[in-house]
XYZ file of C-alpha atoms in Angstrom:
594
model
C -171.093 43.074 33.815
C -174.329 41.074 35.002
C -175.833 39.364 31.663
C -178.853 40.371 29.683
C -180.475 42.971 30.555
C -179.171 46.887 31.758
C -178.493 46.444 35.102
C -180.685 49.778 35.880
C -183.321 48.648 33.887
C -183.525 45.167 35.831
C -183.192 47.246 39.035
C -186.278 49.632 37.522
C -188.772 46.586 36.653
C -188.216 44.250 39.851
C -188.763 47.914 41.835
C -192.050 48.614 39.896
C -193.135 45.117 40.665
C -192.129 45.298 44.200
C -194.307 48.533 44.074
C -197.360 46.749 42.356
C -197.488 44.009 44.571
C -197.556 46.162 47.749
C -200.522 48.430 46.305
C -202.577 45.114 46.019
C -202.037 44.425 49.239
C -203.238 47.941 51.115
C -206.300 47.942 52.405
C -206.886 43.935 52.459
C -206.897 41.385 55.119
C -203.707 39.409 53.964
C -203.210 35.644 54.978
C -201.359 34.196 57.855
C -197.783 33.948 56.293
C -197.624 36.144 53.178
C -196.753 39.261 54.930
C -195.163 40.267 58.095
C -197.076 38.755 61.384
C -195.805 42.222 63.200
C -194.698 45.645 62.483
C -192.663 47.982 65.360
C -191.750 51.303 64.864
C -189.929 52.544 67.565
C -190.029 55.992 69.031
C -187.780 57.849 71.259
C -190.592 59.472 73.773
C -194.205 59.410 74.880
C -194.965 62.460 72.534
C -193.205 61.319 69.935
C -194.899 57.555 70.200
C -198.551 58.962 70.520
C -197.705 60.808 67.453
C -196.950 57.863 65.578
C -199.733 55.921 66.754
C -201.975 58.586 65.491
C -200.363 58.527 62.157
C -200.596 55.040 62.329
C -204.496 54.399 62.862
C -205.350 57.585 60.255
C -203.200 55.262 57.571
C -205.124 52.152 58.705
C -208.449 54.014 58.501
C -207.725 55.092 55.154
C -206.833 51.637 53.953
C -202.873 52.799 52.941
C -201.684 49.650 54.974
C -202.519 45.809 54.816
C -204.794 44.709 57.418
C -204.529 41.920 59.707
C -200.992 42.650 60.497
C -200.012 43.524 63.703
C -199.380 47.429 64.211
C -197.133 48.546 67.181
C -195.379 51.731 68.368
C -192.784 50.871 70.932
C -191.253 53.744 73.054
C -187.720 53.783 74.463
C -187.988 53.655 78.113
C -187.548 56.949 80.171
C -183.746 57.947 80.996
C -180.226 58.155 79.211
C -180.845 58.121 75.415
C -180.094 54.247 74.220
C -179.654 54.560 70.395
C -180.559 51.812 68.293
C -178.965 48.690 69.619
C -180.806 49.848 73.472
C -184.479 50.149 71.403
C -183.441 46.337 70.269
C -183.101 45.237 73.327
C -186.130 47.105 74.848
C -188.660 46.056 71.800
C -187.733 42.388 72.318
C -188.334 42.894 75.604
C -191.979 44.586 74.394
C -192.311 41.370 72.259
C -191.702 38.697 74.958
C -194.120 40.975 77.396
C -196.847 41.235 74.318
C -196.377 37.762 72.836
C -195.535 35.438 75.512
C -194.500 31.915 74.105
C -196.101 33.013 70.689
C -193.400 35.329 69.739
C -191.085 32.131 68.826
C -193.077 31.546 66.152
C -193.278 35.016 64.654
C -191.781 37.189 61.844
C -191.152 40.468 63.011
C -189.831 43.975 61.223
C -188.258 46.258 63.512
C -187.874 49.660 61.980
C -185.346 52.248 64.163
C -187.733 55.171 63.970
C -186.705 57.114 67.363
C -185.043 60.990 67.317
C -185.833 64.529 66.353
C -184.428 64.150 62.740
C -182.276 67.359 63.831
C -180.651 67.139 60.456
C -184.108 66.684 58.383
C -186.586 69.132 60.837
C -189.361 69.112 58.438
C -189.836 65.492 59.604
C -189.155 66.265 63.818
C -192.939 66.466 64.490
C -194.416 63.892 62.593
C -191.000 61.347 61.877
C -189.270 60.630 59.155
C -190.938 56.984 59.075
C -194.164 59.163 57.956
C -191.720 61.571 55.321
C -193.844 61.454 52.043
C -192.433 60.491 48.816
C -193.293 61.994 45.125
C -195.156 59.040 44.016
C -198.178 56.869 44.518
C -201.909 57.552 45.306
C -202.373 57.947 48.089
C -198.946 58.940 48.305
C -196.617 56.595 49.640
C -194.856 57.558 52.998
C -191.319 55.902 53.940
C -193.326 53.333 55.863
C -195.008 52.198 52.551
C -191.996 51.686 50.532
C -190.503 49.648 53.721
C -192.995 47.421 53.695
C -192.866 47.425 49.121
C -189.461 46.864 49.111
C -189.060 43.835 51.874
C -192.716 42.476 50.668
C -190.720 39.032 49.393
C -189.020 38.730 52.891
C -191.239 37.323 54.966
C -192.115 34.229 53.039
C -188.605 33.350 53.070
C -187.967 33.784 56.462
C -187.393 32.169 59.235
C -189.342 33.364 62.745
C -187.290 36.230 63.990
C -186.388 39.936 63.394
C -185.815 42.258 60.511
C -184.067 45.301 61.678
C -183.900 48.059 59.601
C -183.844 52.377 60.117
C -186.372 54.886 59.059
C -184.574 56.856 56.051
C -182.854 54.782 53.598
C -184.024 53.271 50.451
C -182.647 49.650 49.404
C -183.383 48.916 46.048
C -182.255 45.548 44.000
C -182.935 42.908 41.708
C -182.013 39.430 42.001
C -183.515 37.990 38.899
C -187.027 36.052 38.723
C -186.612 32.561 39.757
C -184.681 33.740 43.119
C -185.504 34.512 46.499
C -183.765 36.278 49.638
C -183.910 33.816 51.923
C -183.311 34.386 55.917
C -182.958 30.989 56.982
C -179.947 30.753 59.172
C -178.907 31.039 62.690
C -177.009 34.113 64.070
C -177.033 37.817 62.021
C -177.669 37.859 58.350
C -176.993 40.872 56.928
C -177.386 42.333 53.273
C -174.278 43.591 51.131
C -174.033 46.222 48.684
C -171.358 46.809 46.369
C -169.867 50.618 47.008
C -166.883 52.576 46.363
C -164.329 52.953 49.220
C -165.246 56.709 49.818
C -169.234 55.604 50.217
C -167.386 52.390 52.830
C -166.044 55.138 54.784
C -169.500 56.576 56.066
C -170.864 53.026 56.353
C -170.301 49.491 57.379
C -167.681 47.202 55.142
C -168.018 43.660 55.372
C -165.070 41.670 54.914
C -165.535 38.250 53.265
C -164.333 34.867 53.848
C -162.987 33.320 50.492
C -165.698 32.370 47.930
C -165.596 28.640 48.185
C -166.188 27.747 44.633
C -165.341 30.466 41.628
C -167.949 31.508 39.146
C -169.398 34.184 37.431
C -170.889 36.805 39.568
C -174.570 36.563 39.814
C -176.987 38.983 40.621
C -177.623 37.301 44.480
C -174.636 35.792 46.298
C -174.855 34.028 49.658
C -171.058 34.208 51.986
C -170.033 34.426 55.350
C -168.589 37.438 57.246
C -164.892 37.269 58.337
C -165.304 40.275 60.134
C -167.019 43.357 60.207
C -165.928 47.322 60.206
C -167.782 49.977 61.270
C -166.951 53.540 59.315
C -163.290 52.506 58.375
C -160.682 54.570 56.706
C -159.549 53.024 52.969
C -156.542 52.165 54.827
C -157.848 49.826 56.920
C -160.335 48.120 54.199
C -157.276 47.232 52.131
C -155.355 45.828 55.571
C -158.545 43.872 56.417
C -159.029 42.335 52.933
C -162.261 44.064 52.447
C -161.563 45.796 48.973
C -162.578 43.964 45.892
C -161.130 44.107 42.336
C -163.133 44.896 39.756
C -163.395 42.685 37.340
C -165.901 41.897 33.785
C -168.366 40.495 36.300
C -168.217 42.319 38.685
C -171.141 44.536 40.206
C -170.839 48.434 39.109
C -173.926 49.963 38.274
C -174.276 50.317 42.423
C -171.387 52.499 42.774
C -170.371 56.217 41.772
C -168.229 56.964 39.108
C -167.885 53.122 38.373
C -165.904 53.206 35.055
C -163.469 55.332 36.943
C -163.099 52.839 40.205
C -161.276 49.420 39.756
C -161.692 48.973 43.438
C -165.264 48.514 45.544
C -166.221 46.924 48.879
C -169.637 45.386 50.433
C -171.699 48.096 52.598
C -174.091 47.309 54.700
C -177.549 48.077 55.098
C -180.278 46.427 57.477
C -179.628 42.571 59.109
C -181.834 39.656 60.273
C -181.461 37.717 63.686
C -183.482 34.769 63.855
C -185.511 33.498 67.172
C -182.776 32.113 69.128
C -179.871 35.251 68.561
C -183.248 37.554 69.311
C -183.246 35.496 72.498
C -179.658 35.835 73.494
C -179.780 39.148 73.082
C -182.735 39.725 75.010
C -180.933 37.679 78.230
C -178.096 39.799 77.917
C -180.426 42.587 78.071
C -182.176 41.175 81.687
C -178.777 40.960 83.050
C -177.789 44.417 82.296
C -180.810 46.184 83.875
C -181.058 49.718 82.690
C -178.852 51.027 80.234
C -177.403 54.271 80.758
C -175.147 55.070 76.909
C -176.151 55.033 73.576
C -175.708 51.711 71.689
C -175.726 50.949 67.970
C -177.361 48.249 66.536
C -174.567 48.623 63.879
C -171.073 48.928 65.627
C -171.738 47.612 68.408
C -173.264 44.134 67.763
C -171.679 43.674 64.002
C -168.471 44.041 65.066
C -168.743 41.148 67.532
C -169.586 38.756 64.727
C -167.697 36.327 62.511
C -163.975 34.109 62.999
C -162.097 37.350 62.554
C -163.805 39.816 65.174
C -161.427 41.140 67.698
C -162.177 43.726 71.111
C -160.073 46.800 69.385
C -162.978 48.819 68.496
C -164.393 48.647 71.950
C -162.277 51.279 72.904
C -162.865 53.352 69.847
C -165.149 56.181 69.878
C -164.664 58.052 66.869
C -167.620 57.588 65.722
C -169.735 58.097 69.238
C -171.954 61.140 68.837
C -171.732 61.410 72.127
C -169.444 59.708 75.092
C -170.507 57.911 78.470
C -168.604 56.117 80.840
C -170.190 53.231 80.960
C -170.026 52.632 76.655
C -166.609 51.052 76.728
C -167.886 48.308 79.482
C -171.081 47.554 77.652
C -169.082 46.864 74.374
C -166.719 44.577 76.024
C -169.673 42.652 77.667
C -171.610 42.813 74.187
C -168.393 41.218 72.639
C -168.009 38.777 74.483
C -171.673 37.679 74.672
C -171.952 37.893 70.981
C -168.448 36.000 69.824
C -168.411 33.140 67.343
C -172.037 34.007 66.031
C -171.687 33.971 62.620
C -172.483 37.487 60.066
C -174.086 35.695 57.016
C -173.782 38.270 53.919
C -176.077 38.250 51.236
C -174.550 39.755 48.342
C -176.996 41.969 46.163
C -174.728 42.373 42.982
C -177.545 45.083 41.487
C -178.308 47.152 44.004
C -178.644 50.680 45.098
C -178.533 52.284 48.972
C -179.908 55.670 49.042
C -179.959 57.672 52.452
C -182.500 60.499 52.801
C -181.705 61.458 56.410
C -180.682 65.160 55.540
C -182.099 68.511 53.771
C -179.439 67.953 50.987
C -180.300 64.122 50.422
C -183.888 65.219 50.561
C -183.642 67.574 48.263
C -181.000 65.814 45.561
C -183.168 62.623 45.628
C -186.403 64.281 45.088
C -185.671 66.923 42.714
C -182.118 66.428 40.726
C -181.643 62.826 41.094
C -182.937 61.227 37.786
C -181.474 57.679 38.621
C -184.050 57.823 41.142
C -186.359 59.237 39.626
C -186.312 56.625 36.942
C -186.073 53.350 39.270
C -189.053 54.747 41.141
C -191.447 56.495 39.170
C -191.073 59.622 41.098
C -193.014 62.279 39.873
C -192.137 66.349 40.201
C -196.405 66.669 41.435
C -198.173 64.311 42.877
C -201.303 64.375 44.587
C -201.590 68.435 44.370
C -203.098 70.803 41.947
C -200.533 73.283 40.939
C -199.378 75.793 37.709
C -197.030 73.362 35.719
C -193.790 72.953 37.676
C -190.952 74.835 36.474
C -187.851 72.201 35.333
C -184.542 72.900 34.029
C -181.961 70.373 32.428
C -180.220 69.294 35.473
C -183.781 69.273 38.283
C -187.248 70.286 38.902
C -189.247 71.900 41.844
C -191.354 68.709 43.686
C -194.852 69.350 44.817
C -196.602 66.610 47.127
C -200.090 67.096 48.046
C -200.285 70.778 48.221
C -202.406 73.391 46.548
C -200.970 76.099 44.915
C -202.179 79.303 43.053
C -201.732 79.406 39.500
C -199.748 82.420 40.222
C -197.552 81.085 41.924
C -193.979 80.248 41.068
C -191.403 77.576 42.954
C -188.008 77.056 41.522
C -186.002 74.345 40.052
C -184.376 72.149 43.232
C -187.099 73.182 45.619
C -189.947 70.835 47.280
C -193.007 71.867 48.663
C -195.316 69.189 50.910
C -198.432 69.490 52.981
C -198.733 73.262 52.131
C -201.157 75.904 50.740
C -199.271 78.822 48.810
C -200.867 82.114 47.248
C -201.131 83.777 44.551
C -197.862 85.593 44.880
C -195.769 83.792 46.678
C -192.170 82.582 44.987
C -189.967 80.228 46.349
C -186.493 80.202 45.290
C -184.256 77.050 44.539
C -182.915 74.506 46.883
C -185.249 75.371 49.345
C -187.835 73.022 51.556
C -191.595 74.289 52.681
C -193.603 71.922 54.441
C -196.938 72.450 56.368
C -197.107 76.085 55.712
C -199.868 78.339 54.619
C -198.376 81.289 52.754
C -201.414 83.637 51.756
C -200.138 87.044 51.477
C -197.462 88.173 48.877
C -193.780 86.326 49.519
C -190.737 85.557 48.507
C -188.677 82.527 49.658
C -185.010 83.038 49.354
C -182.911 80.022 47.872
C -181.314 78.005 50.102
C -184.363 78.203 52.798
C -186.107 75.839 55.231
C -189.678 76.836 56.684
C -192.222 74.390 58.403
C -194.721 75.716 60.693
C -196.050 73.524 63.698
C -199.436 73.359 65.049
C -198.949 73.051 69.143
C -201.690 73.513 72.410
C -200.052 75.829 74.873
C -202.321 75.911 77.910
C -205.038 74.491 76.201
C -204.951 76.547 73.059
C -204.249 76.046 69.727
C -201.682 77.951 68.173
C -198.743 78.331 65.631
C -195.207 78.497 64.820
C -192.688 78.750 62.006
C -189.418 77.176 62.059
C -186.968 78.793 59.555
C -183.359 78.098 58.613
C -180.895 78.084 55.790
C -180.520 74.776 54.422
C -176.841 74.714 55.363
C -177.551 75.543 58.854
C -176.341 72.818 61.105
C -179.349 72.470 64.001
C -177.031 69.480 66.099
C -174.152 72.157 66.761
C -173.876 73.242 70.349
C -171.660 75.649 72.357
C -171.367 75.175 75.550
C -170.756 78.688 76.796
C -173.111 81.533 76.443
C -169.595 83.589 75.485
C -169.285 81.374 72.153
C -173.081 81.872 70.590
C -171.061 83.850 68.056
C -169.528 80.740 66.847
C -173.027 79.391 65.949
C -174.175 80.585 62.445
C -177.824 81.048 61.361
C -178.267 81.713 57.411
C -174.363 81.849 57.387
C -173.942 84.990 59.349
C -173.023 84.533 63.138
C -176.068 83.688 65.582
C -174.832 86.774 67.863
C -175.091 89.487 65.363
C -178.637 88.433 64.198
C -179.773 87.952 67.991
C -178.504 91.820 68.163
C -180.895 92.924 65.007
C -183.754 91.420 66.634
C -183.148 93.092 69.917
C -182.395 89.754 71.750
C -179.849 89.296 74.862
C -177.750 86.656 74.958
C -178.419 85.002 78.355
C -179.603 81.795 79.999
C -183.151 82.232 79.467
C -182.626 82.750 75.304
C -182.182 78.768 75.528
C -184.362 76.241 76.275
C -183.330 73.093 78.123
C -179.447 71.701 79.109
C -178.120 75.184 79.403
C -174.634 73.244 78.356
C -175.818 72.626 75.230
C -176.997 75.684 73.358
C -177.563 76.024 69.911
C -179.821 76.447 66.801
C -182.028 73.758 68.240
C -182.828 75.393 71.808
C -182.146 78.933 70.990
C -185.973 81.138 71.437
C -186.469 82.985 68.429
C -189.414 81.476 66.820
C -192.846 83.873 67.669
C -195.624 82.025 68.705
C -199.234 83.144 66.629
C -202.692 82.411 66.402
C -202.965 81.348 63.228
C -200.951 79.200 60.359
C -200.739 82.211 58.081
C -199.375 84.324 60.389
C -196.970 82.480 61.809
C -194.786 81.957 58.552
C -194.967 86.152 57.747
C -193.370 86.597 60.645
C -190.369 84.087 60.262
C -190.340 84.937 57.078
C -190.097 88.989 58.467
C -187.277 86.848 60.766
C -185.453 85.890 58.110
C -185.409 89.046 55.620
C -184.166 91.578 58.416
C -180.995 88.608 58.338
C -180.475 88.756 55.140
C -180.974 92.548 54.633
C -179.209 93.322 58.188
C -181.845 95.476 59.193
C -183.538 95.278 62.621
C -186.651 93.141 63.397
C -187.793 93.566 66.995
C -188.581 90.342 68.870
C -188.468 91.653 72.298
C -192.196 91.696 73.106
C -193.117 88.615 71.270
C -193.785 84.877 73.007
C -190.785 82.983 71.610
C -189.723 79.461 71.657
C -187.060 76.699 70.380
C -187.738 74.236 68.042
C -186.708 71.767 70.845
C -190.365 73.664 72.810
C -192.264 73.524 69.908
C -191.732 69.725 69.425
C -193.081 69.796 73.262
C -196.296 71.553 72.261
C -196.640 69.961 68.769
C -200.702 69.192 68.467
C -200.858 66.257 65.646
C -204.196 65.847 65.754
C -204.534 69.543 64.007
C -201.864 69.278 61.883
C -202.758 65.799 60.417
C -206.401 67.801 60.278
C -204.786 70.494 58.063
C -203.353 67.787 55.918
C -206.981 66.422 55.577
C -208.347 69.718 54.749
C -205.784 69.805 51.718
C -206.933 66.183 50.784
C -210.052 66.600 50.433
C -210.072 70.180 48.417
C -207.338 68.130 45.889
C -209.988 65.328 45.651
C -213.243 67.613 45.088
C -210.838 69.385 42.544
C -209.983 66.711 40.669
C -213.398 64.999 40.452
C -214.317 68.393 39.288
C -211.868 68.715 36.612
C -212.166 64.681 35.702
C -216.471 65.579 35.427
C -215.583 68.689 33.343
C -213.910 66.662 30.792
């Protein structure tokens, strides 16, 4: 075990710090060198990059950022989706175009932003790079702790690129006197000691031999052998990527750690510095447009270090989605990338937490108290509400909403950027975000509401989305025949189409009419106003889970994919203003009462 001091505790103060530090920075002009010369976000279409650029000046207007940094939004360009490694590519492309000769000189962070967060939908309008947190004031959004967490990077960096993704959490400690340091050529990645079953959803690095034995320390610099992208436990033992643990090694990172002798290094975001930013951006000139998804991950990691061979070129078990042209790109990425070297830097205490889903969402906000501990997170923040119920094992999680005294959310359930009555309940497990719920309601566990402000032909109106939290919104048939096999609130899409008086034909789906599903089916009723617009998904759901008819037939209906089409930010980031300012005026009434 590491000396001293708890591990967690270690991991909880050098957090708080990293927290402290970044709040003294937000609002001020900060110096040439002690912060980040640029900032990209990427996005993955016009709509979705004026959304973020809105986002981005009300957060610089309010002072939640430091100033004098340079703020951009870069969009993918039009065509075949180009997943993470293509937006590299393109944004260094953005930076050469932007910068000119100055971008040599330059520390840049690059955070993978782009999608419709299909699997997390209360964060498809806005992104999940704006997804608020239960802490800080004003509260912290993901961007915030980004920028907290990797404040001590840039000083020790060399000019080049940090590339990291939207919804994770890295938290560590590497003791006082030391510094993460990004000061060599090629990839340098950071490590994080997991169990096998966490390696298996992530990527496993697989060491060269330490070169000189000691005792582990908290921050360990090594170089990559190779590197493996989602393996099975088979293949990390084969590969020589498992680790024995021993009295020092790393543990408090992993699950069930007293229980596991064995762990491996996972991955989490990687630095290239000026000249491997170049290289790649060559390659990129001589491929023209790309036309497959490619991942920043797999696809350039895997070319790195002495051991790297082409054998997962041809692998695409882990492709969400298969093009022609992928296998050719790899082998052309390979060999352009060979002999760099993958510099690892070990972080001994350390914890990875993903919040990409409705279940990670909810576990980390409401039930996790590791978390909750190393974070300060908070079951209210920024909202006036009743006291919020708790049980032993999780509470509910308000974030700057107002709700009645009356009214009553469960244990496991989170509520953000909302306005709830007098009698409304929400049940456990369940997620409401932007919704204005005035009239009397009950929330069933297990739910997922957000309502979206859009302009449809110049006017403003409103729409719910609702689902069960185990729904699964990236499933697609590609058949109008198998709809059945789609399931909405667990029961089978075709049945509840039938109690709402609903056909099953072409024009029930919006878009690729090969890929129907959840996402693209038209059941959501368009309304004039915010309050109205959850009743009636709300009426949507109940006749579900009562089987009893609700007739859609003569309503305006659209997909989630539509909505996201129409989605008006300007109004909805107004309605979150509206709730800002009533919570301050509140609370400088209650603070004058006193």
């Amino acid at each position: 075990m590491l000396v001293g001091a708890e591990p967690e505790i270690l991991l909880q103060r050098a957090t708080q710090k990293r927290l402290e530090k970044f709040a003294q920075l937000r609002g001020k002009i900060v110096p040439t060198g002690e912060f980040w010369d640029v900032v990209v976000i990427t996005a993955v279409d016009k709509t979705q990059e004026i959304a973020y650029q809105q986002q981005l000046s009300e957060k610089l207007k309010r002072k939640e950022l430091p100033l004098g940094v340079h703020y951009h939004v870069f969009v993918d360009p039009p065509g075949p989706k180009i997943g993470n490694g293509g937006s590299t590519f393109h944004v260094l492309q953005c930076l050469e175009e932007h910068y000119g000769d100055k971008w040599d000189s330059l520390t840049v962070i690059l955070i993978h932003s782009g999608g419709y967060s299909q699997r997390l939908p209360n964060a498809s309008a806005l992104g999940k790079i704006f997804t608020a947190l239960p802490f800080g004031d004003p509260v912290y959004q993901m961007l915030d702790l980004k920028l907290a967490m990797y404040i001590d990077f840039p000083i020790q960096m060399n000019p080049g690129v940090l590339i990291t993704c939207a919804d994770d959490i890295e938290l560590y400690d590497i003791g006082e006197s030391d510094f993460i340091k990004f000061d060599q050529p090629g990839f340098t990645a950071l490590a994080h000691p997991s169990s096998l079953t966490v390696g298996m959803t992530h990527g496993v690095f697989v060491l060269e031999p330490s070169s000189h034995l000691t005792e582990k320390t908290q921050l360990e610099y090594r170089s990559c052998n190779r590197f493996l992208h989602k393996p099975s436990t088979e293949s990390m033992h084969q590969s020589g990527a498992v680790c024995l643990m021993s009295q020092s090694s790393p543990s408090e990172g992993m699950e069930d750690s007293t229980l596991n002798s064995e762990y491996v290094y996972t991955d989490s975001l990687f630095y290239i510095d000026h000249t491997t930013a170049k290289l790649l951006l060559t390659f990129y000139k001589q491929m023209g447009k790309l036309c497959c998804e490619i991942d920043a991950y797999g696809d350039f990691l895997q070319a790195l270090g002495p051991g790297a061979t082409q054998d997962y070129v041809k692998n695409i078990e882990n492709v969400s989605k298969e093009e022609s042209c992928l296998v050719e790109i790899r082998e052309k990425i390979f060999k352009h990338l060979k002999g760099l070297p993958l510099n690892v830097i070990l972080l001994n205490n350390s914890k990875f937490y993903h919040i990409g889903t409705t279940h990670e969402y909810l576990f980390h906000f409401t039930s996790d108290r590791k978390l909750k501990c190393e974070m300060g997170l908070l079951p209210n923040i920024f909202s006036i509400c009743p006291k919020s119920a708790e049980d032993l094992e999780k509470s509910a999680c308000i974030i700057h909403s107002i709700l009645s005294p009356m009214s009553c959310v469960a244990p496991g359930s989170l509520v953000e950027y909302s306005r709830l009555g007098s009698e409304v309940s929400v049940g456990t497990n369940s997620i409401i975000s932007g919704c204005c719920i005035s009239t009397k309601a009950h929330v069933p566990p297990n739910t997922f509401i957000t309502t979206l402000s859009m302009r449809i032909d110049g006017e403003l109106m409103y729409a719910s989305m609702v689902f069960g939290i185990e729904d699964n919104l990236k499933k697609n048939v590609t058949k109008l025949s198998d709809v059945h096999l789609l399931h909405y609130f667990g029961f089978s899409l075709g049945e509840c189409l039938e109690l709402w008086g609903l056909r099953i034909s072409d024009q029930l789906f919006s878009g690729h009419k090969s890929a129907l599903g959840l996402w693209t089916v038209r059941i959501f009723p368009v309304c004039s106003t915010l309050s109205d617009s959850v009743e009636v998904s709300l009426r949507i759901l109940n006749s579900v889970k009562n089987m009893s008819p609700f007739q859609l037939g003569g309503l305006k209906l659209l997909s989630v994919e539509e909505m996201l089409c129409y989605k008006d930010i300007e109004d909805m980031l107004k309605f979150r203003q509206q709730l800002y300012e009533e919570i301050t005026l509140q609370r400088l009434k209650k603070k004058s009462d006193l």
